[in-house]
């Protein structure tokens, strides 16, 4: 008998999404401003329910299609909090720039559901369906910008390329299903261990490569990254933040689970592919970022660089490296949200999102300039900020596995990235501005930004409790391996 | 007819679809080519599950899911392409070049 109580957070969040879309139908136009509050209170309730019913459970649903363990629990909580923060940073932007707030928040909540399912899936088909649910939500959100040639263009590029990538991934899944004989990660591992893995079937290798390709598209790793800058630039800015953090974290949750519990016994066969992708991704991402003059595009390339760092952890394949990946995802997530909050606030009041628009910001709004500087320093990985702690943890874990040259390359890339982050900071603090009016922001957006900046320092200075949670999560992931 | 024949058919169909995606300039035709790729996957899945005793019928179940997802995908993509047509008056993907690296 399936214990449906294990599914209660997913049920409630689905109800919440329908509730928000339904409420949009009945609310009068002047009352639509309550939609973000309904969404955020609902998400807090779902978070409470998840913590109440599922904390510390290690079970599975539908014979292993969904796995409830500390790993999926960690990501569920992460995604719910992330969703809450994205709703908070969206609310002012949506008021000014989005025509249909109800659909916006409803679909955003559906995509949180999809990410939760992705982190919990223990089987290829489930993983594929939840990945597609996430992608569909994001296609709509990306194309939902109001004034936009750019938004539509980004949507078309994203959906056409995304559909090709998912066709590749699906072809890989069909190969694996046919040749291994199962789609469950745990059973796949058993079959692969039993077979003589030194003589792998060519079709099987093709299957794995295709799946890696499909997922590499989702995280925007290098040969499959071309969509990212365009989509990041064209999408509504809160959605850009969400794409950079959420869809990446969800794809990484799936990659970690699949690689560690499905393909770990044939690690030698796919390790080299990921090493090459990781090295290319971080180098190209950081080098091309040097030439950007739109801030959203610059952050798109910087996020490609960060994917390279995270992929190093996948190569290392140890519990410590997985801790590093999860920690870096959290640190990077908080930092990126703070960064995009600054971009949204500036865009709302001046309509600028090019780097030149940041000139003299320190005089026009010292707090905004300071927050942006903190976020950029954290992305570059300077001490006391979240970025340093998480990068340090991740790089150490990878270096422990003997991949010294790769870590060296990553550190070199961090130095390169410091250059283009400092260019923005120089523009804010040193360059004179043509317009010197003082910018005034609402108390609401200032306090959201303040909270995010506090989080950056918190993760950077006192990561202890977070690291403990993450260690439990990665232990539960490795407990499936016999 | 053996399993290999079906696999070759599926691989060929997939490649033709991929060629279509790379060569066509109209967004709608690219979408059709993507459908071809997904149908190649369906052939692969159904052939595997029909020819292999131990696989039971999981492959057919997956194929049904894939058909459903593909239908949803087309609906969504066409909606976005219509939106593109309204703002540009064309669905030629060479003309969507507002953003470049």
Coordinates of C-alpha atoms in Angstrom, one line a residue:
Chain A
X1 CA 0.0 0.0 0.0
X2 CA 1.5 3.3 -1.1
X3 CA 1.7 5.8 1.7
X4 CA 0.3 8.9 0.2
X5 CA 1.3 11.0 3.2
X6 CA 4.8 11.0 1.8
X7 CA 3.6 13.0 -1.1
X8 CA 1.8 15.6 0.9
X9 CA 4.1 18.6 0.1
X10 CA 3.7 17.9 -3.7
X11 CA -0.1 17.7 -3.3
X12 CA -0.3 20.9 -1.3
X13 CA 1.9 22.8 -3.7
X14 CA -0.2 21.7 -6.7
X15 CA -3.3 22.9 -4.8
X16 CA -1.5 26.2 -4.1
X17 CA -0.7 26.7 -7.8
X18 CA -4.2 26.1 -8.9
X19 CA -5.4 28.2 -6.0
X20 CA -3.3 31.2 -7.2
X21 CA -4.5 30.9 -10.8
X22 CA -8.1 30.5 -9.6
X23 CA -7.8 33.5 -7.2
X24 CA -6.6 35.6 -10.1
X25 CA -9.9 34.9 -11.9
X26 CA -12.0 36.2 -9.0
X27 CA -9.8 39.1 -7.7
X28 CA -10.7 42.6 -8.9
X29 CA -7.9 44.3 -10.8
X30 CA -6.9 46.5 -7.8
X31 CA -6.7 43.5 -5.6
X32 CA -4.2 41.6 -7.7
X33 CA -1.4 43.0 -5.6
X34 CA -2.3 40.4 -3.0
X35 CA -1.3 37.5 -5.3
X36 CA 2.4 37.5 -4.2
X37 CA 1.3 37.5 -0.6
X38 CA -1.0 34.5 -1.2
X39 CA 1.8 32.7 -3.0
X40 CA 4.5 33.4 -0.4
X41 CA 2.2 32.5 2.6
X42 CA 1.2 29.3 0.7
X43 CA 4.8 28.4 0.1
X44 CA 5.7 28.9 3.8
X45 CA 2.7 26.6 4.6
X46 CA 4.0 24.0 2.2
X47 CA 7.5 24.3 3.7
X48 CA 6.0 23.7 7.2
X49 CA 4.1 20.7 6.0
X50 CA 7.2 19.2 4.3
X51 CA 9.3 19.7 7.4
X52 CA 6.6 18.4 9.7
X53 CA 5.8 15.2 7.8
X54 CA 9.0 14.2 6.0
X55 CA 12.0 15.2 8.1
X56 CA 14.4 12.3 8.6
X57 CA 12.3 9.8 6.7
X58 CA 14.0 7.3 4.3
X59 CA 11.3 5.7 2.2
X60 CA 10.2 5.3 -1.4
X61 CA 7.0 5.7 -3.2
X62 CA 5.5 3.7 -6.1
X63 CA 8.2 1.0 -5.9
X64 CA 11.1 3.3 -6.1
X65 CA 9.8 5.9 -8.6
X66 CA 10.1 8.6 -6.0
X67 CA 12.7 8.5 -3.2
X68 CA 12.1 10.3 0.1
X69 CA 15.4 10.8 1.9
X70 CA 17.6 13.5 3.4
X71 CA 18.9 14.4 -0.1
X72 CA 15.5 15.0 -1.6
X73 CA 14.4 16.7 1.6
X74 CA 17.3 19.1 1.5
X75 CA 16.6 20.0 -2.1
X76 CA 12.8 20.3 -1.4
X77 CA 13.5 22.8 1.3
X78 CA 16.0 24.6 -0.8
X79 CA 13.6 24.9 -3.7
X80 CA 10.7 26.1 -1.5
X81 CA 12.9 28.8 0.1
X82 CA 14.2 29.7 -3.3
X83 CA 10.7 29.9 -4.7
X84 CA 9.7 32.1 -1.8
X85 CA 12.6 34.5 -2.4
X86 CA 11.9 34.6 -6.2
X87 CA 8.2 35.5 -5.4
X88 CA 9.5 38.3 -3.1
X89 CA 11.9 39.7 -5.6
X90 CA 9.3 39.5 -8.4
X91 CA 6.5 41.4 -6.8
X92 CA 7.5 44.9 -7.8
X93 CA 8.8 43.9 -11.2
X94 CA 5.5 42.0 -12.0
X95 CA 3.4 45.0 -11.0
X96 CA 5.2 47.1 -13.6
X97 CA 6.2 44.8 -16.4
X98 CA 4.0 41.6 -16.5
X99 CA 0.4 41.6 -17.8
X100 CA -0.9 38.5 -16.2
X101 CA 0.3 38.2 -12.6
X102 CA -1.9 35.2 -11.7
X103 CA -0.5 33.0 -14.4
X104 CA 3.0 34.3 -13.6
X105 CA 2.8 33.2 -10.0
X106 CA 0.8 30.0 -10.7
X107 CA 3.3 28.8 -13.3
X108 CA 6.2 29.8 -11.0
X109 CA 4.8 27.6 -8.3
X110 CA 4.3 24.7 -10.8
X111 CA 7.9 24.9 -11.6
X112 CA 8.8 24.6 -8.0
X113 CA 6.8 21.4 -7.9
X114 CA 8.7 20.2 -10.9
X115 CA 12.0 20.9 -9.2
X116 CA 10.9 19.1 -6.1
X117 CA 9.9 16.0 -8.2
X118 CA 13.3 16.1 -10.0
X119 CA 15.3 16.0 -6.8
X120 CA 13.1 13.1 -5.6
X121 CA 12.9 11.0 -8.7
X122 CA 14.6 7.6 -8.6
X123 CA 14.0 6.6 -12.2
X124 CA 14.7 7.8 -15.7
X125 CA 11.1 8.3 -16.9
X126 CA 10.1 10.2 -13.7
X127 CA 13.2 12.3 -14.1
X128 CA 12.3 13.1 -17.7
X129 CA 8.7 14.0 -17.0
X130 CA 9.6 16.3 -14.1
X131 CA 12.4 17.8 -16.2
X132 CA 9.9 18.5 -19.0
X133 CA 7.4 20.0 -16.5
X134 CA 10.1 22.3 -15.3
X135 CA 11.2 23.3 -18.8
X136 CA 7.6 23.9 -20.0
X137 CA 7.0 26.3 -17.0
X138 CA 10.2 28.1 -17.8
X139 CA 9.4 28.4 -21.5
X140 CA 6.2 30.2 -20.6
X141 CA 7.8 32.4 -17.9
X142 CA 10.7 33.4 -20.2
X143 CA 8.3 34.4 -23.0
X144 CA 5.9 36.3 -20.6
X145 CA 7.6 39.7 -20.7
X146 CA 5.2 42.4 -21.6
X147 CA 7.1 44.8 -23.9
X148 CA 8.8 42.4 -25.6
X149 CA 10.4 41.6 -28.8
X150 CA 13.3 40.4 -26.7
X151 CA 11.2 38.3 -24.4
X152 CA 9.5 36.5 -27.3
X153 CA 12.8 36.0 -29.1
X154 CA 14.3 34.5 -26.0
X155 CA 11.2 32.2 -25.6
X156 CA 11.5 30.9 -29.2
X157 CA 15.2 30.3 -28.9
X158 CA 14.7 28.5 -25.5
X159 CA 11.9 26.3 -26.5
X160 CA 13.3 25.2 -29.9
X161 CA 16.8 24.4 -28.5
X162 CA 15.3 22.9 -25.3
X163 CA 13.1 20.6 -27.3
X164 CA 16.1 19.3 -29.3
X165 CA 18.0 18.8 -26.1
X166 CA 15.2 16.8 -24.5
X167 CA 14.9 14.7 -27.6
X168 CA 18.5 13.8 -27.3
X169 CA 18.1 13.0 -23.6
X170 CA 15.1 10.8 -24.4
X171 CA 17.0 8.9 -27.1
X172 CA 19.7 8.3 -24.5
X173 CA 17.0 7.1 -22.1
X174 CA 15.6 4.7 -24.6
X175 CA 19.1 3.2 -25.3
X176 CA 19.7 2.7 -21.6
X177 CA 16.3 1.2 -21.1
X178 CA 16.8 -1.2 -23.9
X179 CA 20.3 -2.3 -23.1
X180 CA 20.3 -2.2 -19.3
X181 CA 16.8 -3.5 -19.1
X182 CA 15.5 -1.1 -16.4
X183 CA 15.0 2.5 -15.8
X184 CA 15.5 2.6 -12.0
X185 CA 18.8 4.0 -10.9
X186 CA 19.4 1.4 -8.2
X187 CA 18.6 -1.6 -10.5
X188 CA 20.7 0.0 -13.3
X189 CA 23.7 0.0 -10.9
X190 CA 23.1 -3.7 -10.0
X191 CA 23.0 -4.7 -13.7
X192 CA 26.1 -2.7 -14.5
X193 CA 28.0 -4.2 -11.6
X194 CA 27.1 -7.7 -12.6
X195 CA 28.1 -7.2 -16.3
X196 CA 31.7 -7.0 -17.2
X197 CA 32.0 -3.3 -17.2
X198 CA 35.3 -3.2 -19.0
X199 CA 33.6 -4.2 -22.3
X200 CA 30.8 -1.7 -22.4
X201 CA 28.3 -1.8 -25.2
X202 CA 28.7 1.1 -27.7
X203 CA 25.0 1.7 -27.6
X204 CA 25.1 2.1 -23.8
X205 CA 28.0 4.6 -24.0
X206 CA 26.0 6.5 -26.6
X207 CA 23.0 6.5 -24.2
X208 CA 25.0 7.9 -21.3
X209 CA 26.6 10.5 -23.5
X210 CA 23.2 11.6 -24.9
X211 CA 21.7 11.9 -21.3
X212 CA 24.8 13.9 -20.2
X213 CA 24.3 16.1 -23.3
X214 CA 20.6 16.7 -22.5
X215 CA 21.3 17.6 -18.9
X216 CA 24.3 19.7 -19.9
X217 CA 21.9 21.8 -21.9
X218 CA 19.8 22.4 -18.8
X219 CA 22.7 23.6 -16.8
X220 CA 24.2 25.5 -19.8
X221 CA 27.5 23.7 -19.8
X222 CA 29.8 24.6 -22.7
X223 CA 29.0 23.0 -26.0
X224 CA 25.3 23.4 -25.1
X225 CA 25.4 26.9 -23.6
X226 CA 24.6 29.1 -26.6
X227 CA 21.0 29.6 -25.5
X228 CA 21.9 30.9 -22.1
X229 CA 23.0 34.5 -22.7
X230 CA 20.1 35.3 -25.1
X231 CA 17.5 33.8 -22.8
X232 CA 19.0 35.4 -19.7
X233 CA 19.0 38.8 -21.4
X234 CA 15.5 38.5 -22.9
X235 CA 13.6 37.0 -20.0
X236 CA 11.9 39.1 -17.3
X237 CA 14.7 39.8 -14.8
X238 CA 13.3 37.8 -11.8
X239 CA 12.9 34.8 -14.1
X240 CA 16.6 35.2 -15.2
X241 CA 17.5 34.9 -11.5
X242 CA 15.3 31.9 -11.2
X243 CA 16.8 30.3 -14.3
X244 CA 20.3 30.9 -13.1
X245 CA 19.7 29.3 -9.7
X246 CA 16.7 27.1 -9.7
X247 CA 16.8 25.2 -13.0
X248 CA 20.5 24.7 -12.5
X249 CA 20.1 23.4 -8.9
X250 CA 17.4 21.0 -10.0
X251 CA 19.4 19.6 -12.9
X252 CA 22.4 19.2 -10.5
X253 CA 20.2 17.4 -8.0
X254 CA 19.2 15.0 -10.8
X255 CA 22.8 14.6 -12.0
X256 CA 24.1 13.9 -8.5
X257 CA 21.5 11.3 -7.9
X258 CA 21.8 9.6 -11.3
X259 CA 25.5 9.5 -11.4
X260 CA 26.0 8.3 -7.9
X261 CA 23.3 5.7 -7.6
X262 CA 23.0 4.7 -11.3
X263 CA 26.3 5.0 -13.1
X264 CA 28.9 4.9 -10.4
X265 CA 30.3 1.5 -11.3
X266 CA 31.2 2.6 -14.8
X267 CA 32.6 5.9 -13.6
X268 CA 35.9 5.6 -15.6
X269 CA 33.9 5.6 -18.8
X270 CA 32.1 8.9 -18.4
X271 CA 34.5 10.7 -16.1
X272 CA 36.6 12.1 -18.9
X273 CA 33.6 13.6 -20.7
X274 CA 32.7 15.6 -17.6
X275 CA 36.3 16.7 -17.0
X276 CA 36.5 18.1 -20.5
X277 CA 33.1 19.8 -20.3
X278 CA 34.0 21.3 -16.9
X279 CA 37.3 22.7 -18.0
X280 CA 35.8 24.2 -21.2
X281 CA 32.7 25.5 -19.4
X282 CA 34.6 27.5 -16.8
X283 CA 37.2 28.9 -19.2
X284 CA 34.9 29.9 -21.9
X285 CA 32.2 31.3 -19.6
X286 CA 34.7 33.6 -17.8
X287 CA 36.6 34.7 -20.9
X288 CA 33.5 35.6 -22.9
X289 CA 32.1 37.4 -19.8
X290 CA 35.0 39.9 -20.2
X291 CA 33.5 41.3 -23.4
X292 CA 29.9 41.8 -22.2
X293 CA 28.3 45.2 -21.6
X294 CA 24.8 44.1 -20.6
X295 CA 24.7 43.2 -17.0
X296 CA 22.3 40.3 -17.4
X297 CA 24.4 38.9 -20.2
X298 CA 27.5 39.3 -18.1
X299 CA 25.9 37.4 -15.3
X300 CA 24.8 34.7 -17.8
X301 CA 28.4 34.1 -18.7
X302 CA 29.4 34.3 -15.1
X303 CA 26.8 31.6 -14.3
X304 CA 28.2 29.4 -17.1
X305 CA 31.6 29.8 -15.4
X306 CA 30.1 28.7 -12.1
X307 CA 28.6 25.6 -13.7
X308 CA 32.2 24.6 -14.6
X309 CA 33.2 24.8 -11.0
X310 CA 30.2 22.7 -10.0
X311 CA 30.9 20.1 -12.6
X312 CA 34.3 19.5 -11.1
X313 CA 32.6 18.2 -8.0
X314 CA 30.6 15.7 -10.2
X315 CA 33.9 14.4 -11.5
X316 CA 35.4 13.9 -8.1
X317 CA 32.3 11.8 -7.0
X318 CA 33.0 11.7 -3.3
X319 CA 30.6 12.6 -0.5
X320 CA 32.9 15.6 0.3
X321 CA 32.7 16.8 -3.2
X322 CA 28.9 16.4 -3.3
X323 CA 28.8 18.5 0.0
X324 CA 30.8 21.1 -1.9
X325 CA 28.4 21.2 -4.8
X326 CA 25.4 21.6 -2.6
X327 CA 27.0 24.2 -0.5
X328 CA 28.1 26.1 -3.6
X329 CA 24.6 25.9 -5.0
X330 CA 23.2 27.5 -1.8
X331 CA 25.9 30.2 -1.7
X332 CA 25.7 30.9 -5.4
X333 CA 21.9 31.0 -5.2
X334 CA 21.7 33.5 -2.4
X335 CA 24.4 35.7 -4.0
X336 CA 22.8 35.6 -7.4
X337 CA 19.4 36.5 -6.0
X338 CA 20.9 39.5 -4.2
X339 CA 22.6 40.5 -7.4
X340 CA 19.5 40.3 -9.5
X341 CA 17.5 42.1 -6.8
X342 CA 19.8 45.1 -7.3
X343 CA 19.4 44.8 -11.1
X344 CA 15.6 44.7 -10.8
X345 CA 15.5 47.7 -8.5
X346 CA 17.7 49.8 -10.7
X347 CA 15.7 48.7 -13.8
X348 CA 12.5 49.6 -12.1
X349 CA 13.6 53.1 -11.4
X350 CA 15.9 54.0 -14.4
X351 CA 15.1 51.4 -17.0
X352 CA 18.8 50.6 -17.5
X353 CA 20.3 47.2 -17.6
X354 CA 23.6 47.9 -19.3
X355 CA 26.9 48.2 -17.3
X356 CA 27.2 51.9 -18.3
X357 CA 23.9 52.5 -16.5
X358 CA 25.7 51.7 -13.2
X359 CA 28.0 54.6 -13.5
X360 CA 28.0 56.7 -10.3
X361 CA 25.5 54.5 -8.6
X362 CA 27.4 54.9 -5.3
X363 CA 26.3 58.6 -5.2
X364 CA 22.8 58.0 -6.3
X365 CA 22.0 55.1 -3.9
X366 CA 24.8 54.1 -1.6
X367 CA 22.9 51.1 -0.2
X368 CA 22.2 49.6 -3.6
X369 CA 25.8 50.1 -4.7
X370 CA 27.1 48.5 -1.5
X371 CA 24.7 45.5 -1.9
X372 CA 25.7 45.0 -5.5
X373 CA 29.4 45.2 -4.6
X374 CA 28.9 42.6 -1.8
X375 CA 27.1 40.3 -4.3
X376 CA 29.7 40.7 -6.9
X377 CA 32.6 40.1 -4.5
X378 CA 30.8 37.0 -3.3
X379 CA 30.4 35.7 -6.9
X380 CA 34.2 36.4 -7.4
X381 CA 34.9 34.4 -4.2
X382 CA 36.5 36.9 -1.9
X383 CA 36.8 36.0 1.8
X384 CA 34.0 36.8 4.3
X385 CA 31.4 36.4 1.6
X386 CA 29.4 33.3 0.8
X387 CA 31.3 32.7 -2.5
X388 CA 34.7 32.2 -0.8
X389 CA 33.5 29.6 1.8
X390 CA 31.6 27.6 -0.7
X391 CA 34.3 27.7 -3.4
X392 CA 37.0 26.8 -0.9
X393 CA 35.0 23.8 0.3
X394 CA 34.3 22.6 -3.3
X395 CA 37.8 23.2 -4.6
X396 CA 39.4 21.4 -1.6
X397 CA 37.2 18.4 -2.0
X398 CA 38.1 18.1 -5.7
X399 CA 41.8 18.6 -5.0
X400 CA 41.6 15.8 -2.5
X401 CA 40.8 13.5 -5.4
X402 CA 44.0 14.4 -7.2
X403 CA 42.5 16.6 -9.8
X404 CA 45.0 19.4 -9.0
X405 CA 45.3 20.8 -12.6
X406 CA 41.6 21.2 -12.8
X407 CA 41.4 23.0 -9.5
X408 CA 44.3 25.2 -10.7
X409 CA 42.4 26.1 -13.8
X410 CA 39.3 26.9 -11.6
X411 CA 41.4 29.2 -9.4
X412 CA 42.8 30.9 -12.5
X413 CA 39.3 31.4 -13.8
X414 CA 38.2 32.9 -10.5
X415 CA 40.9 35.5 -10.9
X416 CA 39.8 36.3 -14.4
X417 CA 36.2 36.6 -13.1
X418 CA 37.4 39.1 -10.5
X419 CA 38.3 41.4 -13.4
X420 CA 34.9 41.8 -14.9
X421 CA 33.1 42.0 -11.5
X422 CA 35.5 44.8 -10.5
X423 CA 34.7 46.6 -13.8
X424 CA 31.1 46.9 -12.6
X425 CA 32.2 48.0 -9.1
X426 CA 34.6 50.5 -10.6
X427 CA 31.7 51.9 -12.7
X428 CA 29.6 52.2 -9.6
X429 CA 32.1 53.9 -7.4
X430 CA 34.5 55.7 -9.6
X431 CA 32.9 56.6 -12.9
X432 CA 30.9 59.9 -12.9
X433 CA 27.2 59.6 -13.8
X434 CA 25.5 61.8 -16.3
X435 CA 22.4 61.8 -14.1
X436 CA 22.9 62.5 -10.5
X437 CA 19.4 62.4 -9.1
X438 CA 19.2 60.4 -5.9
X439 CA 17.3 57.1 -6.4
X440 CA 14.5 56.3 -3.9
X441 CA 13.3 52.8 -3.4
X442 CA 10.4 51.4 -1.6
X443 CA 11.0 50.1 2.0
X444 CA 9.8 46.7 0.8
X445 CA 12.5 46.1 -1.8
X446 CA 15.2 47.6 0.4
X447 CA 14.3 45.1 3.2
X448 CA 14.3 42.1 0.8
X449 CA 17.7 43.2 -0.5
X450 CA 18.9 43.6 3.1
X451 CA 17.8 40.1 4.0
X452 CA 19.6 38.7 1.0
X453 CA 22.8 40.5 1.8
X454 CA 22.6 39.3 5.4
X455 CA 22.3 35.7 4.0
X456 CA 25.5 36.2 1.9
X457 CA 27.5 37.1 5.1
X458 CA 25.8 34.4 7.1
X459 CA 26.8 31.6 4.6
X460 CA 30.2 33.2 4.3
X461 CA 31.1 33.5 8.0
X462 CA 29.0 30.9 9.8
X463 CA 28.3 28.0 7.4
X464 CA 28.5 25.3 10.2
X465 CA 24.8 24.4 10.6
X466 CA 24.3 24.4 6.8
X467 CA 27.3 22.2 6.2
X468 CA 25.9 19.7 8.8
X469 CA 22.5 19.5 7.0
X470 CA 24.3 19.1 3.6
X471 CA 26.5 16.3 5.0
X472 CA 23.4 14.3 6.1
X473 CA 21.9 14.8 2.7
X474 CA 24.9 13.5 0.8
X475 CA 25.3 10.6 3.2
X476 CA 21.8 9.5 2.4
X477 CA 22.6 9.7 -1.3
X478 CA 25.6 7.4 -0.9
X479 CA 23.8 5.0 1.3
X480 CA 22.1 3.5 -1.8
X481 CA 25.4 2.3 -3.2
X482 CA 26.0 -1.3 -1.9
Chain B
X1 CA 12.8 -8.3 -39.2
X2 CA 15.0 -8.2 -36.2
X3 CA 15.6 -5.7 -33.4
X4 CA 18.6 -4.3 -35.3
X5 CA 16.4 -3.3 -38.2
X6 CA 14.2 -1.3 -36.0
X7 CA 17.1 0.3 -34.3
X8 CA 18.6 1.4 -37.6
X9 CA 15.2 2.8 -38.6
X10 CA 15.0 4.7 -35.4
X11 CA 18.6 6.0 -35.7
X12 CA 18.0 7.1 -39.3
X13 CA 14.8 8.9 -38.4
X14 CA 16.5 10.6 -35.5
X15 CA 19.3 11.8 -37.7
X16 CA 16.9 13.0 -40.4
X17 CA 15.1 15.0 -37.7
X18 CA 18.3 16.5 -36.4
X19 CA 19.3 17.4 -40.0
X20 CA 15.9 19.1 -40.3
X21 CA 16.5 21.1 -37.1
X22 CA 19.9 22.3 -38.4
X23 CA 18.9 23.0 -42.0
X24 CA 15.4 24.5 -41.8
X25 CA 14.9 28.2 -41.4
X26 CA 11.2 28.3 -40.5
X27 CA 10.4 27.8 -36.8
X28 CA 7.4 25.6 -37.6
X29 CA 9.4 23.2 -39.8
X30 CA 12.1 23.0 -37.0
X31 CA 9.3 22.0 -34.7
X32 CA 8.1 19.3 -37.1
X33 CA 11.7 18.0 -37.3
X34 CA 11.8 17.8 -33.5
X35 CA 8.6 15.7 -33.6
X36 CA 10.4 13.4 -36.0
X37 CA 13.2 13.0 -33.4
X38 CA 10.7 12.2 -30.7
X39 CA 9.0 9.6 -32.9
X40 CA 12.3 8.0 -33.5
X41 CA 12.6 7.6 -29.8
X42 CA 9.2 6.0 -29.7
X43 CA 10.1 3.4 -32.3
X44 CA 13.2 2.6 -30.4
X45 CA 11.3 2.1 -27.1
X46 CA 8.5 0.0 -28.6
X47 CA 11.0 -2.2 -30.6
X48 CA 13.1 -2.8 -27.4
X49 CA 10.0 -3.7 -25.4
X50 CA 8.6 -6.0 -28.1
X51 CA 11.8 -7.9 -28.8
X52 CA 13.2 -8.4 -25.3
X53 CA 11.4 -10.8 -23.1
X54 CA 12.6 -9.5 -19.8
X55 CA 11.6 -5.9 -20.4
X56 CA 7.8 -6.5 -20.1
X57 CA 5.9 -3.6 -21.5
X58 CA 7.6 -0.7 -19.8
X59 CA 8.8 0.7 -23.1
X60 CA 5.2 1.0 -24.4
X61 CA 4.2 2.9 -21.3
X62 CA 7.2 5.2 -21.7
X63 CA 6.2 5.7 -25.4
X64 CA 2.7 6.8 -24.3
X65 CA 4.2 9.4 -21.9
X66 CA 6.5 10.6 -24.7
X67 CA 3.6 11.1 -27.1
X68 CA 1.7 13.1 -24.4
X69 CA 4.7 15.3 -23.6
X70 CA 5.4 15.8 -27.3
X71 CA 1.8 17.0 -27.8
X72 CA 2.1 19.4 -25.0
X73 CA 5.4 20.6 -26.2
X74 CA 4.0 21.4 -29.7
X75 CA 1.1 23.3 -28.2
X76 CA 3.4 25.4 -26.2
X77 CA 6.0 26.0 -28.9
X78 CA 3.3 27.0 -31.4
X79 CA 1.8 29.5 -29.0
X80 CA 5.2 31.1 -28.6
X81 CA 5.8 31.0 -32.4
X82 CA 2.4 32.7 -33.0
X83 CA 3.5 35.4 -30.5
X84 CA 6.7 35.8 -32.5
X85 CA 4.8 36.1 -35.7
X86 CA 2.6 38.8 -34.2
X87 CA 5.6 40.9 -33.2
X88 CA 7.8 40.3 -36.2
X89 CA 5.5 39.3 -39.0
X90 CA 7.6 36.3 -39.8
X91 CA 8.7 32.9 -38.3
X92 CA 12.1 32.9 -40.1
X93 CA 14.6 32.1 -37.4
X94 CA 17.4 34.0 -39.3
X95 CA 15.4 37.2 -38.6
X96 CA 15.3 36.8 -34.8
X97 CA 18.6 38.5 -34.2
X98 CA 17.9 41.3 -31.7
X99 CA 20.3 39.6 -29.2
X100 CA 23.7 38.3 -30.3
X101 CA 26.8 37.6 -28.4

